Amino acid sequence: MLTQDELKTQVGQAALHYVVPGDIVGVGTGSTVNKFIDALASMKGQIKGAVSSSVASTERLLALGIPVFDANAVGEISVYIDGADEIDGRGYMIKGGGAALTREKIVAAQSRRFVCIADESKLVTVLGKFPLPVEVIPMATQRLIRQFAALGGTAQVRMKGAAPLVTDNGQHILDVTGLQIKEPLAFESEVNQWPGVVTVGVFAHQRAQVCLLGTAGGVKTLTY
Ligand code: 5RP
């Protein structure tokens, strides 16, 4: 029986197959992506470098000698590799458990193909069991908590010790429980236009086209 960590290593290595030699690769954030970054070091001579979705991933890439480019300095990216907190049968995801959702969505939007790497615990039929991360402007926090309550959700400010966690963009995160997101495209569009929301952690407009799912029987490739 493989551990969750071993499943993450498997899918991190399997994702190398999707990296286009000679190109710049989009790199997400999280413990599964860390396995991918470590594996990517083995082909660093074959790629130009990476566009990163967080300070943490940038530091890991640079430590391994992989050049990191500003998103504004490059055009379309051939492939974006990232994890997910939940993924459904259509490639729609909840992301942001690592608080990097805004930059993740930016790099995903700049990429032709999103390859999600996840262990099988992340596969769901309906999104919403994992608390939905939403990056918000702190001034809007209390009103947004009330707006989520009107949808049946309970939103809490994510803390780091005694103070709210501050994202790479200088904002806060709300984690929302109690939602069943049956129409991810419509939900993402609606919440994204609430004043004060920077990014909602539903990735439906930026869904995955491929999911490499780590299972006890090996890596399964799901395509959408
Ligand atoms: C970070 C993310 C991650 O992709 C998500 O939280 C999954 O992380 P992990 O691979 O550690 O389970 O969205 O903001």
PDB file of N, CA and C in Angstrom, residues 102-203:
ATOM      1  N   THR A 102      -4.811  32.914  -6.391  1.00  0.00           N
ATOM      2  CA  THR A 102      -4.877  34.004  -7.365  1.00  0.00           C
ATOM      3  C   THR A 102      -3.785  33.868  -8.417  1.00  0.00           C
ATOM      4  N   ARG A 103      -2.564  33.670  -7.965  1.00  0.00           N
ATOM      5  CA  ARG A 103      -1.468  33.540  -8.944  1.00  0.00           C
ATOM      6  C   ARG A 103      -1.604  32.227  -9.712  1.00  0.00           C
ATOM      7  N   GLU A 104      -2.169  31.209  -9.049  1.00  0.00           N
ATOM      8  CA  GLU A 104      -2.393  29.938  -9.763  1.00  0.00           C
ATOM      9  C   GLU A 104      -3.366  30.157 -10.925  1.00  0.00           C
ATOM     10  N   LYS A 105      -4.423  30.917 -10.652  1.00  0.00           N
ATOM     11  CA  LYS A 105      -5.410  31.139 -11.723  1.00  0.00           C
ATOM     12  C   LYS A 105      -4.807  32.003 -12.831  1.00  0.00           C
ATOM     13  N   ILE A 106      -3.954  32.941 -12.458  1.00  0.00           N
ATOM     14  CA  ILE A 106      -3.308  33.791 -13.469  1.00  0.00           C
ATOM     15  C   ILE A 106      -2.425  32.945 -14.389  1.00  0.00           C
ATOM     16  N   VAL A 107      -1.606  32.071 -13.802  1.00  0.00           N
ATOM     17  CA  VAL A 107      -0.701  31.270 -14.649  1.00  0.00           C
ATOM     18  C   VAL A 107      -1.508  30.244 -15.447  1.00  0.00           C
ATOM     19  N   ALA A 108      -2.559  29.697 -14.841  1.00  0.00           N
ATOM     20  CA  ALA A 108      -3.415  28.742 -15.566  1.00  0.00           C
ATOM     21  C   ALA A 108      -4.058  29.426 -16.775  1.00  0.00           C
ATOM     22  N   ALA A 109      -4.499  30.675 -16.589  1.00  0.00           N
ATOM     23  CA  ALA A 109      -5.160  31.400 -17.682  1.00  0.00           C
ATOM     24  C   ALA A 109      -4.191  31.696 -18.826  1.00  0.00           C
ATOM     25  N   GLN A 110      -2.919  31.765 -18.491  1.00  0.00           N
ATOM     26  CA  GLN A 110      -1.890  32.076 -19.504  1.00  0.00           C
ATOM     27  C   GLN A 110      -1.417  30.808 -20.220  1.00  0.00           C
ATOM     28  N   SER A 111      -1.935  29.656 -19.785  1.00  0.00           N
ATOM     29  CA  SER A 111      -1.420  28.369 -20.292  1.00  0.00           C
ATOM     30  C   SER A 111      -2.430  27.694 -21.205  1.00  0.00           C
ATOM     31  N   ARG A 112      -1.914  26.988 -22.216  1.00  0.00           N
ATOM     32  CA  ARG A 112      -2.770  26.274 -23.159  1.00  0.00           C
ATOM     33  C   ARG A 112      -3.424  25.073 -22.507  1.00  0.00           C
ATOM     34  N   ARG A 113      -2.694  24.380 -21.630  1.00  0.00           N
ATOM     35  CA  ARG A 113      -3.196  23.139 -21.066  1.00  0.00           C
ATOM     36  C   ARG A 113      -2.913  23.089 -19.568  1.00  0.00           C
ATOM     37  N   PHE A 114      -3.918  22.694 -18.788  1.00  0.00           N
ATOM     38  CA  PHE A 114      -3.770  22.536 -17.334  1.00  0.00           C
ATOM     39  C   PHE A 114      -3.713  21.054 -17.042  1.00  0.00           C
ATOM     40  N   VAL A 115      -2.579  20.605 -16.515  1.00  0.00           N
ATOM     41  CA  VAL A 115      -2.443  19.207 -16.083  1.00  0.00           C
ATOM     42  C   VAL A 115      -2.479  19.194 -14.561  1.00  0.00           C
ATOM     43  N   CYS A 116      -3.524  18.595 -14.004  1.00  0.00           N
ATOM     44  CA  CYS A 116      -3.682  18.523 -12.549  1.00  0.00           C
ATOM     45  C   CYS A 116      -3.015  17.247 -12.042  1.00  0.00           C
ATOM     46  N   ILE A 117      -2.255  17.378 -10.969  1.00  0.00           N
ATOM     47  CA  ILE A 117      -1.637  16.194 -10.356  1.00  0.00           C
ATOM     48  C   ILE A 117      -2.196  16.061  -8.945  1.00  0.00           C
ATOM     49  N   ALA A 118      -2.734  14.882  -8.656  1.00  0.00           N
ATOM     50  CA  ALA A 118      -3.424  14.719  -7.369  1.00  0.00           C
ATOM     51  C   ALA A 118      -3.447  13.251  -6.973  1.00  0.00           C
ATOM     52  N   ASP A 119      -3.532  13.002  -5.681  1.00  0.00           N
ATOM     53  CA  ASP A 119      -3.763  11.621  -5.256  1.00  0.00           C
ATOM     54  C   ASP A 119      -5.269  11.387  -5.246  1.00  0.00           C
ATOM     55  N   GLU A 120      -5.672  10.127  -5.211  1.00  0.00           N
ATOM     56  CA  GLU A 120      -7.084   9.798  -5.454  1.00  0.00           C
ATOM     57  C   GLU A 120      -8.038  10.326  -4.383  1.00  0.00           C
ATOM     58  N   SER A 121      -7.505  10.741  -3.231  1.00  0.00           N
ATOM     59  CA  SER A 121      -8.385  11.301  -2.195  1.00  0.00           C
ATOM     60  C   SER A 121      -9.019  12.619  -2.660  1.00  0.00           C
ATOM     61  N   LYS A 122      -8.477  13.216  -3.724  1.00  0.00           N
ATOM     62  CA  LYS A 122      -8.963  14.534  -4.184  1.00  0.00           C
ATOM     63  C   LYS A 122     -10.140  14.434  -5.147  1.00  0.00           C
ATOM     64  N   LEU A 123     -10.425  13.208  -5.624  1.00  0.00           N
ATOM     65  CA  LEU A 123     -11.490  13.042  -6.627  1.00  0.00           C
ATOM     66  C   LEU A 123     -12.862  13.036  -5.943  1.00  0.00           C
ATOM     67  N   VAL A 124     -13.766  13.914  -6.409  1.00  0.00           N
ATOM     68  CA  VAL A 124     -15.099  14.025  -5.793  1.00  0.00           C
ATOM     69  C   VAL A 124     -16.169  14.045  -6.892  1.00  0.00           C
ATOM     70  N   THR A 125     -17.425  13.813  -6.461  1.00  0.00           N
ATOM     71  CA  THR A 125     -18.504  13.950  -7.445  1.00  0.00           C
ATOM     72  C   THR A 125     -19.042  15.384  -7.448  1.00  0.00           C
ATOM     73  N   VAL A 126     -19.160  15.976  -6.264  1.00  0.00           N
ATOM     74  CA  VAL A 126     -19.617  17.377  -6.180  1.00  0.00           C
ATOM     75  C   VAL A 126     -18.579  18.161  -5.377  1.00  0.00           C
ATOM     76  N   LEU A 127     -18.186  19.334  -5.902  1.00  0.00           N
ATOM     77  CA  LEU A 127     -17.217  20.180  -5.199  1.00  0.00           C
ATOM     78  C   LEU A 127     -17.842  20.790  -3.944  1.00  0.00           C
ATOM     79  N   GLY A 128     -17.069  20.909  -2.879  1.00  0.00           N
ATOM     80  CA  GLY A 128     -17.546  21.669  -1.724  1.00  0.00           C
ATOM     81  C   GLY A 128     -17.294  21.041  -0.370  1.00  0.00           C
ATOM     82  N   LYS A 129     -16.837  19.795  -0.360  1.00  0.00           N
ATOM     83  CA  LYS A 129     -16.544  19.208   0.957  1.00  0.00           C
ATOM     84  C   LYS A 129     -15.306  19.896   1.549  1.00  0.00           C
ATOM     85  N   PHE A 130     -14.309  20.120   0.703  1.00  0.00           N
ATOM     86  CA  PHE A 130     -13.121  20.866   1.137  1.00  0.00           C
ATOM     87  C   PHE A 130     -13.524  22.326   1.302  1.00  0.00           C
ATOM     88  N   PRO A 131     -13.174  22.964   2.421  1.00  0.00           N
ATOM     89  CA  PRO A 131     -13.533  24.375   2.607  1.00  0.00           C
ATOM     90  C   PRO A 131     -13.030  25.234   1.444  1.00  0.00           C
ATOM     91  N   LEU A 132     -13.947  25.970   0.835  1.00  0.00           N
ATOM     92  CA  LEU A 132     -13.611  26.740  -0.366  1.00  0.00           C
ATOM     93  C   LEU A 132     -12.770  27.969  -0.012  1.00  0.00           C
ATOM     94  N   PRO A 133     -11.523  28.064  -0.517  1.00  0.00           N
ATOM     95  CA  PRO A 133     -10.706  29.251  -0.258  1.00  0.00           C
ATOM     96  C   PRO A 133     -11.121  30.412  -1.181  1.00  0.00           C
ATOM     97  N   VAL A 134     -11.181  31.592  -0.604  1.00  0.00           N
ATOM     98  CA  VAL A 134     -11.497  32.794  -1.387  1.00  0.00           C
ATOM     99  C   VAL A 134     -10.524  33.882  -0.932  1.00  0.00           C
ATOM    100  N   GLU A 135      -9.750  34.427  -1.862  1.00  0.00           N
ATOM    101  CA  GLU A 135      -8.848  35.533  -1.486  1.00  0.00           C
ATOM    102  C   GLU A 135      -9.650  36.816  -1.521  1.00  0.00           C
ATOM    103  N   VAL A 136      -9.562  37.598  -0.437  1.00  0.00           N
ATOM    104  CA  VAL A 136     -10.408  38.797  -0.313  1.00  0.00           C
ATOM    105  C   VAL A 136      -9.591  40.010   0.123  1.00  0.00           C
ATOM    106  N   ILE A 137     -10.115  41.181  -0.241  1.00  0.00           N
ATOM    107  CA  ILE A 137      -9.566  42.441   0.281  1.00  0.00           C
ATOM    108  C   ILE A 137     -10.095  42.575   1.714  1.00  0.00           C
ATOM    109  N   PRO A 138      -9.207  42.735   2.701  1.00  0.00           N
ATOM    110  CA  PRO A 138      -9.647  42.704   4.098  1.00  0.00           C
ATOM    111  C   PRO A 138     -10.816  43.659   4.426  1.00  0.00           C
ATOM    112  N   MET A 139     -10.881  44.808   3.765  1.00  0.00           N
ATOM    113  CA  MET A 139     -11.956  45.771   4.039  1.00  0.00           C
ATOM    114  C   MET A 139     -13.348  45.167   3.790  1.00  0.00           C
ATOM    115  N   ALA A 140     -13.412  44.148   2.917  1.00  0.00           N
ATOM    116  CA  ALA A 140     -14.710  43.577   2.537  1.00  0.00           C
ATOM    117  C   ALA A 140     -15.073  42.317   3.329  1.00  0.00           C
ATOM    118  N   THR A 141     -14.198  41.898   4.246  1.00  0.00           N
ATOM    119  CA  THR A 141     -14.345  40.587   4.887  1.00  0.00           C
ATOM    120  C   THR A 141     -15.725  40.352   5.498  1.00  0.00           C
ATOM    121  N   GLN A 142     -16.185  41.249   6.347  1.00  0.00           N
ATOM    122  CA  GLN A 142     -17.433  40.969   7.082  1.00  0.00           C
ATOM    123  C   GLN A 142     -18.632  40.938   6.147  1.00  0.00           C
ATOM    124  N   ARG A 143     -18.655  41.815   5.139  1.00  0.00           N
ATOM    125  CA  ARG A 143     -19.777  41.762   4.201  1.00  0.00           C
ATOM    126  C   ARG A 143     -19.748  40.469   3.399  1.00  0.00           C
ATOM    127  N   LEU A 144     -18.542  40.019   3.002  1.00  0.00           N
ATOM    128  CA  LEU A 144     -18.444  38.768   2.229  1.00  0.00           C
ATOM    129  C   LEU A 144     -18.854  37.569   3.081  1.00  0.00           C
ATOM    130  N   ILE A 145     -18.524  37.586   4.370  1.00  0.00           N
ATOM    131  CA  ILE A 145     -18.971  36.499   5.263  1.00  0.00           C
ATOM    132  C   ILE A 145     -20.498  36.442   5.248  1.00  0.00           C
ATOM    133  N   ARG A 146     -21.156  37.616   5.258  1.00  0.00           N
ATOM    134  CA  ARG A 146     -22.631  37.633   5.225  1.00  0.00           C
ATOM    135  C   ARG A 146     -23.149  37.157   3.866  1.00  0.00           C
ATOM    136  N   GLN A 147     -22.454  37.508   2.796  1.00  0.00           N
ATOM    137  CA  GLN A 147     -22.903  37.055   1.461  1.00  0.00           C
ATOM    138  C   GLN A 147     -22.804  35.534   1.339  1.00  0.00           C
ATOM    139  N   PHE A 148     -21.741  34.939   1.893  1.00  0.00           N
ATOM    140  CA  PHE A 148     -21.639  33.473   1.856  1.00  0.00           C
ATOM    141  C   PHE A 148     -22.706  32.840   2.747  1.00  0.00           C
ATOM    142  N   ALA A 149     -23.017  33.483   3.868  1.00  0.00           N
ATOM    143  CA  ALA A 149     -24.062  32.938   4.756  1.00  0.00           C
ATOM    144  C   ALA A 149     -25.402  32.886   4.019  1.00  0.00           C
ATOM    145  N   ALA A 150     -25.657  33.885   3.185  1.00  0.00           N
ATOM    146  CA  ALA A 150     -26.915  33.911   2.421  1.00  0.00           C
ATOM    147  C   ALA A 150     -26.981  32.737   1.425  1.00  0.00           C
ATOM    148  N   LEU A 151     -25.815  32.191   1.048  1.00  0.00           N
ATOM    149  CA  LEU A 151     -25.785  31.018   0.161  1.00  0.00           C
ATOM    150  C   LEU A 151     -25.767  29.710   0.950  1.00  0.00           C
ATOM    151  N   GLY A 152     -25.785  29.817   2.294  1.00  0.00           N
ATOM    152  CA  GLY A 152     -25.746  28.610   3.136  1.00  0.00           C
ATOM    153  C   GLY A 152     -24.345  28.221   3.572  1.00  0.00           C
ATOM    154  N   GLY A 153     -23.365  29.092   3.322  1.00  0.00           N
ATOM    155  CA  GLY A 153     -21.982  28.781   3.680  1.00  0.00           C
ATOM    156  C   GLY A 153     -21.538  29.483   4.957  1.00  0.00           C
ATOM    157  N   THR A 154     -20.550  28.892   5.613  1.00  0.00           N
ATOM    158  CA  THR A 154     -19.961  29.510   6.797  1.00  0.00           C
ATOM    159  C   THR A 154     -18.519  29.865   6.459  1.00  0.00           C
ATOM    160  N   ALA A 155     -18.224  31.156   6.467  1.00  0.00           N
ATOM    161  CA  ALA A 155     -16.889  31.611   6.065  1.00  0.00           C
ATOM    162  C   ALA A 155     -16.089  32.042   7.288  1.00  0.00           C
ATOM    163  N   GLN A 156     -14.837  31.622   7.288  1.00  0.00           N
ATOM    164  CA  GLN A 156     -13.941  32.013   8.387  1.00  0.00           C
ATOM    165  C   GLN A 156     -12.643  32.550   7.810  1.00  0.00           C
ATOM    166  N   VAL A 157     -12.108  33.555   8.465  1.00  0.00           N
ATOM    167  CA  VAL A 157     -10.817  34.102   8.028  1.00  0.00           C
ATOM    168  C   VAL A 157      -9.729  33.083   8.367  1.00  0.00           C
ATOM    169  N   ARG A 158      -8.880  32.746   7.375  1.00  0.00           N
ATOM    170  CA  ARG A 158      -7.780  31.807   7.649  1.00  0.00           C
ATOM    171  C   ARG A 158      -6.728  32.520   8.507  1.00  0.00           C
ATOM    172  N   MET A 159      -6.321  31.842   9.558  1.00  0.00           N
ATOM    173  CA  MET A 159      -5.380  32.451  10.492  1.00  0.00           C
ATOM    174  C   MET A 159      -3.990  31.829  10.340  1.00  0.00           C
ATOM    175  N   LYS A 160      -2.989  32.602  10.710  1.00  0.00           N
ATOM    176  CA  LYS A 160      -1.632  32.066  10.851  1.00  0.00           C
ATOM    177  C   LYS A 160      -1.190  32.506  12.240  1.00  0.00           C
ATOM    178  N   GLY A 161      -1.249  31.587  13.190  1.00  0.00           N
ATOM    179  CA  GLY A 161      -1.036  31.987  14.581  1.00  0.00           C
ATOM    180  C   GLY A 161      -2.195  32.851  15.020  1.00  0.00           C
ATOM    181  N   ALA A 162      -1.885  33.987  15.622  1.00  0.00           N
ATOM    182  CA  ALA A 162      -2.940  34.838  16.175  1.00  0.00           C
ATOM    183  C   ALA A 162      -3.480  35.844  15.167  1.00  0.00           C
ATOM    184  N   ALA A 163      -2.846  35.937  13.990  1.00  0.00           N
ATOM    185  CA  ALA A 163      -3.239  36.976  13.024  1.00  0.00           C
ATOM    186  C   ALA A 163      -3.727  36.330  11.729  1.00  0.00           C
ATOM    187  N   PRO A 164      -4.547  37.071  10.951  1.00  0.00           N
ATOM    188  CA  PRO A 164      -4.959  36.514   9.652  1.00  0.00           C
ATOM    189  C   PRO A 164      -3.751  36.211   8.771  1.00  0.00           C
ATOM    190  N   LEU A 165      -3.839  35.106   8.058  1.00  0.00           N
ATOM    191  CA  LEU A 165      -2.785  34.777   7.090  1.00  0.00           C
ATOM    192  C   LEU A 165      -2.777  35.856   6.005  1.00  0.00           C
ATOM    193  N   VAL A 166      -1.600  36.276   5.606  1.00  0.00           N
ATOM    194  CA  VAL A 166      -1.469  37.273   4.534  1.00  0.00           C
ATOM    195  C   VAL A 166      -0.885  36.560   3.307  1.00  0.00           C
ATOM    196  N   THR A 167      -1.579  36.688   2.166  1.00  0.00           N
ATOM    197  CA  THR A 167      -1.145  35.993   0.946  1.00  0.00           C
ATOM    198  C   THR A 167       0.060  36.692   0.313  1.00  0.00           C
ATOM    199  N   ASP A 168       0.602  36.065  -0.728  1.00  0.00           N
ATOM    200  CA  ASP A 168       1.710  36.683  -1.484  1.00  0.00           C
ATOM    201  C   ASP A 168       1.285  38.024  -2.067  1.00  0.00           C
ATOM    202  N   ASN A 169      -0.034  38.240  -2.189  1.00  0.00           N
ATOM    203  CA  ASN A 169      -0.559  39.496  -2.752  1.00  0.00           C
ATOM    204  C   ASN A 169      -0.963  40.489  -1.667  1.00  0.00           C
ATOM    205  N   GLY A 170      -0.674  40.164  -0.407  1.00  0.00           N
ATOM    206  CA  GLY A 170      -0.978  41.083   0.697  1.00  0.00           C
ATOM    207  C   GLY A 170      -2.438  41.070   1.126  1.00  0.00           C
ATOM    208  N   GLN A 171      -3.186  40.035   0.752  1.00  0.00           N
ATOM    209  CA  GLN A 171      -4.617  39.982   1.090  1.00  0.00           C
ATOM    210  C   GLN A 171      -4.907  38.838   2.063  1.00  0.00           C
ATOM    211  N   HIS A 172      -6.191  38.645   2.389  1.00  0.00           N
ATOM    212  CA  HIS A 172      -6.581  37.587   3.324  1.00  0.00           C
ATOM    213  C   HIS A 172      -7.327  36.474   2.586  1.00  0.00           C
ATOM    214  N   ILE A 173      -7.502  35.347   3.302  1.00  0.00           N
ATOM    215  CA  ILE A 173      -8.242  34.203   2.742  1.00  0.00           C
ATOM    216  C   ILE A 173      -9.450  33.911   3.630  1.00  0.00           C
ATOM    217  N   LEU A 174     -10.613  33.736   2.989  1.00  0.00           N
ATOM    218  CA  LEU A 174     -11.773  33.167   3.686  1.00  0.00           C
ATOM    219  C   LEU A 174     -11.858  31.707   3.300  1.00  0.00           C
ATOM    220  N   ASP A 175     -12.137  30.826   4.260  1.00  0.00           N
ATOM    221  CA  ASP A 175     -12.407  29.414   3.971  1.00  0.00           C
ATOM    222  C   ASP A 175     -13.883  29.182   4.248  1.00  0.00           C
ATOM    223  N   VAL A 176     -14.594  28.689   3.227  1.00  0.00           N
ATOM    224  CA  VAL A 176     -16.056  28.600   3.324  1.00  0.00           C
ATOM    225  C   VAL A 176     -16.487  27.132   3.345  1.00  0.00           C
ATOM    226  N   THR A 177     -17.165  26.750   4.414  1.00  0.00           N
ATOM    227  CA  THR A 177     -17.697  25.382   4.521  1.00  0.00           C
ATOM    228  C   THR A 177     -19.208  25.397   4.293  1.00  0.00           C
ATOM    229  N   GLY A 178     -19.755  24.207   4.040  1.00  0.00           N
ATOM    230  CA  GLY A 178     -21.222  24.074   3.958  1.00  0.00           C
ATOM    231  C   GLY A 178     -21.790  24.322   2.578  1.00  0.00           C
ATOM    232  N   LEU A 179     -20.917  24.428   1.555  1.00  0.00           N
ATOM    233  CA  LEU A 179     -21.422  24.666   0.200  1.00  0.00           C
ATOM    234  C   LEU A 179     -21.386  23.363  -0.606  1.00  0.00           C
ATOM    235  N   GLN A 180     -22.349  23.195  -1.465  1.00  0.00           N
ATOM    236  CA  GLN A 180     -22.306  22.119  -2.461  1.00  0.00           C
ATOM    237  C   GLN A 180     -22.334  22.829  -3.802  1.00  0.00           C
ATOM    238  N   ILE A 181     -21.226  22.777  -4.523  1.00  0.00           N
ATOM    239  CA  ILE A 181     -21.099  23.597  -5.728  1.00  0.00           C
ATOM    240  C   ILE A 181     -21.458  22.727  -6.936  1.00  0.00           C
ATOM    241  N   LYS A 182     -22.743  22.742  -7.251  1.00  0.00           N
ATOM    242  CA  LYS A 182     -23.229  21.834  -8.311  1.00  0.00           C
ATOM    243  C   LYS A 182     -23.039  22.435  -9.700  1.00  0.00           C
ATOM    244  N   GLU A 183     -22.974  23.771  -9.760  1.00  0.00           N
ATOM    245  CA  GLU A 183     -22.746  24.428 -11.059  1.00  0.00           C
ATOM    246  C   GLU A 183     -21.513  25.321 -10.950  1.00  0.00           C
ATOM    247  N   PRO A 184     -20.339  24.698 -11.041  1.00  0.00           N
ATOM    248  CA  PRO A 184     -19.095  25.442 -10.789  1.00  0.00           C
ATOM    249  C   PRO A 184     -18.879  26.652 -11.693  1.00  0.00           C
ATOM    250  N   LEU A 185     -19.249  26.550 -12.976  1.00  0.00           N
ATOM    251  CA  LEU A 185     -19.023  27.692 -13.883  1.00  0.00           C
ATOM    252  C   LEU A 185     -19.821  28.908 -13.427  1.00  0.00           C
ATOM    253  N   ALA A 186     -21.110  28.690 -13.132  1.00  0.00           N
ATOM    254  CA  ALA A 186     -21.979  29.796 -12.720  1.00  0.00           C
ATOM    255  C   ALA A 186     -21.564  30.328 -11.346  1.00  0.00           C
ATOM    256  N   PHE A 187     -21.201  29.424 -10.450  1.00  0.00           N
ATOM    257  CA  PHE A 187     -20.792  29.824  -9.098  1.00  0.00           C
ATOM    258  C   PHE A 187     -19.531  30.693  -9.155  1.00  0.00           C
ATOM    259  N   GLU A 188     -18.559  30.241  -9.950  1.00  0.00           N
ATOM    260  CA  GLU A 188     -17.301  31.001 -10.056  1.00  0.00           C
ATOM    261  C   GLU A 188     -17.571  32.403 -10.600  1.00  0.00           C
ATOM    262  N   SER A 189     -18.403  32.471 -11.649  1.00  0.00           N
ATOM    263  CA  SER A 189     -18.697  33.780 -12.254  1.00  0.00           C
ATOM    264  C   SER A 189     -19.389  34.694 -11.256  1.00  0.00           C
ATOM    265  N   GLU A 190     -20.337  34.133 -10.498  1.00  0.00           N
ATOM    266  CA  GLU A 190     -21.088  34.978  -9.563  1.00  0.00           C
ATOM    267  C   GLU A 190     -20.187  35.515  -8.442  1.00  0.00           C
ATOM    268  N   VAL A 191     -19.481  34.610  -7.780  1.00  0.00           N
ATOM    269  CA  VAL A 191     -18.707  35.046  -6.600  1.00  0.00           C
ATOM    270  C   VAL A 191     -17.559  35.969  -7.009  1.00  0.00           C
ATOM    271  N   ASN A 192     -16.992  35.692  -8.188  1.00  0.00           N
ATOM    272  CA  ASN A 192     -15.882  36.529  -8.639  1.00  0.00           C
ATOM    273  C   ASN A 192     -16.258  37.990  -8.798  1.00  0.00           C
ATOM    274  N   GLN A 193     -17.557  38.260  -9.037  1.00  0.00           N
ATOM    275  CA  GLN A 193     -17.905  39.675  -9.246  1.00  0.00           C
ATOM    276  C   GLN A 193     -18.414  40.348  -7.965  1.00  0.00           C
ATOM    277  N   TRP A 194     -18.378  39.657  -6.823  1.00  0.00           N
ATOM    278  CA  TRP A 194     -18.714  40.334  -5.564  1.00  0.00           C
ATOM    279  C   TRP A 194     -17.579  41.312  -5.226  1.00  0.00           C
ATOM    280  N   PRO A 195     -17.914  42.569  -4.972  1.00  0.00           N
ATOM    281  CA  PRO A 195     -16.858  43.535  -4.642  1.00  0.00           C
ATOM    282  C   PRO A 195     -16.035  43.069  -3.428  1.00  0.00           C
ATOM    283  N   GLY A 196     -14.732  43.095  -3.572  1.00  0.00           N
ATOM    284  CA  GLY A 196     -13.850  42.680  -2.485  1.00  0.00           C
ATOM    285  C   GLY A 196     -13.287  41.283  -2.678  1.00  0.00           C
ATOM    286  N   VAL A 197     -13.893  40.495  -3.571  1.00  0.00           N
ATOM    287  CA  VAL A 197     -13.323  39.176  -3.878  1.00  0.00           C
ATOM    288  C   VAL A 197     -12.189  39.383  -4.873  1.00  0.00           C
ATOM    289  N   VAL A 198     -11.012  38.886  -4.514  1.00  0.00           N
ATOM    290  CA  VAL A 198      -9.884  38.927  -5.459  1.00  0.00           C
ATOM    291  C   VAL A 198      -9.991  37.716  -6.374  1.00  0.00           C
ATOM    292  N   THR A 199     -10.130  36.545  -5.788  1.00  0.00           N
ATOM    293  CA  THR A 199     -10.245  35.300  -6.570  1.00  0.00           C
ATOM    294  C   THR A 199     -10.998  34.277  -5.744  1.00  0.00           C
ATOM    295  N   VAL A 200     -11.936  33.589  -6.378  1.00  0.00           N
ATOM    296  CA  VAL A 200     -12.609  32.470  -5.715  1.00  0.00           C
ATOM    297  C   VAL A 200     -11.888  31.190  -6.142  1.00  0.00           C
ATOM    298  N   GLY A 201     -11.756  30.259  -5.183  1.00  0.00           N
ATOM    299  CA  GLY A 201     -10.959  29.054  -5.434  1.00  0.00           C
ATOM    300  C   GLY A 201     -11.651  27.967  -6.229  1.00  0.00           C
ATOM    301  N   VAL A 202     -12.754  28.298  -6.902  1.00  0.00           N
ATOM    302  CA  VAL A 202     -13.329  27.368  -7.876  1.00  0.00           C
ATOM    303  C   VAL A 202     -12.621  27.617  -9.205  1.00  0.00           C
ATOM    304  N   PHE A 203     -12.033  26.556  -9.766  1.00  0.00           N
ATOM    305  CA  PHE A 203     -11.366  26.647 -11.063  1.00  0.00           C
ATOM    306  C   PHE A 203     -12.228  25.879 -12.061  1.00  0.00           C
TER     307      PHE A 203
END
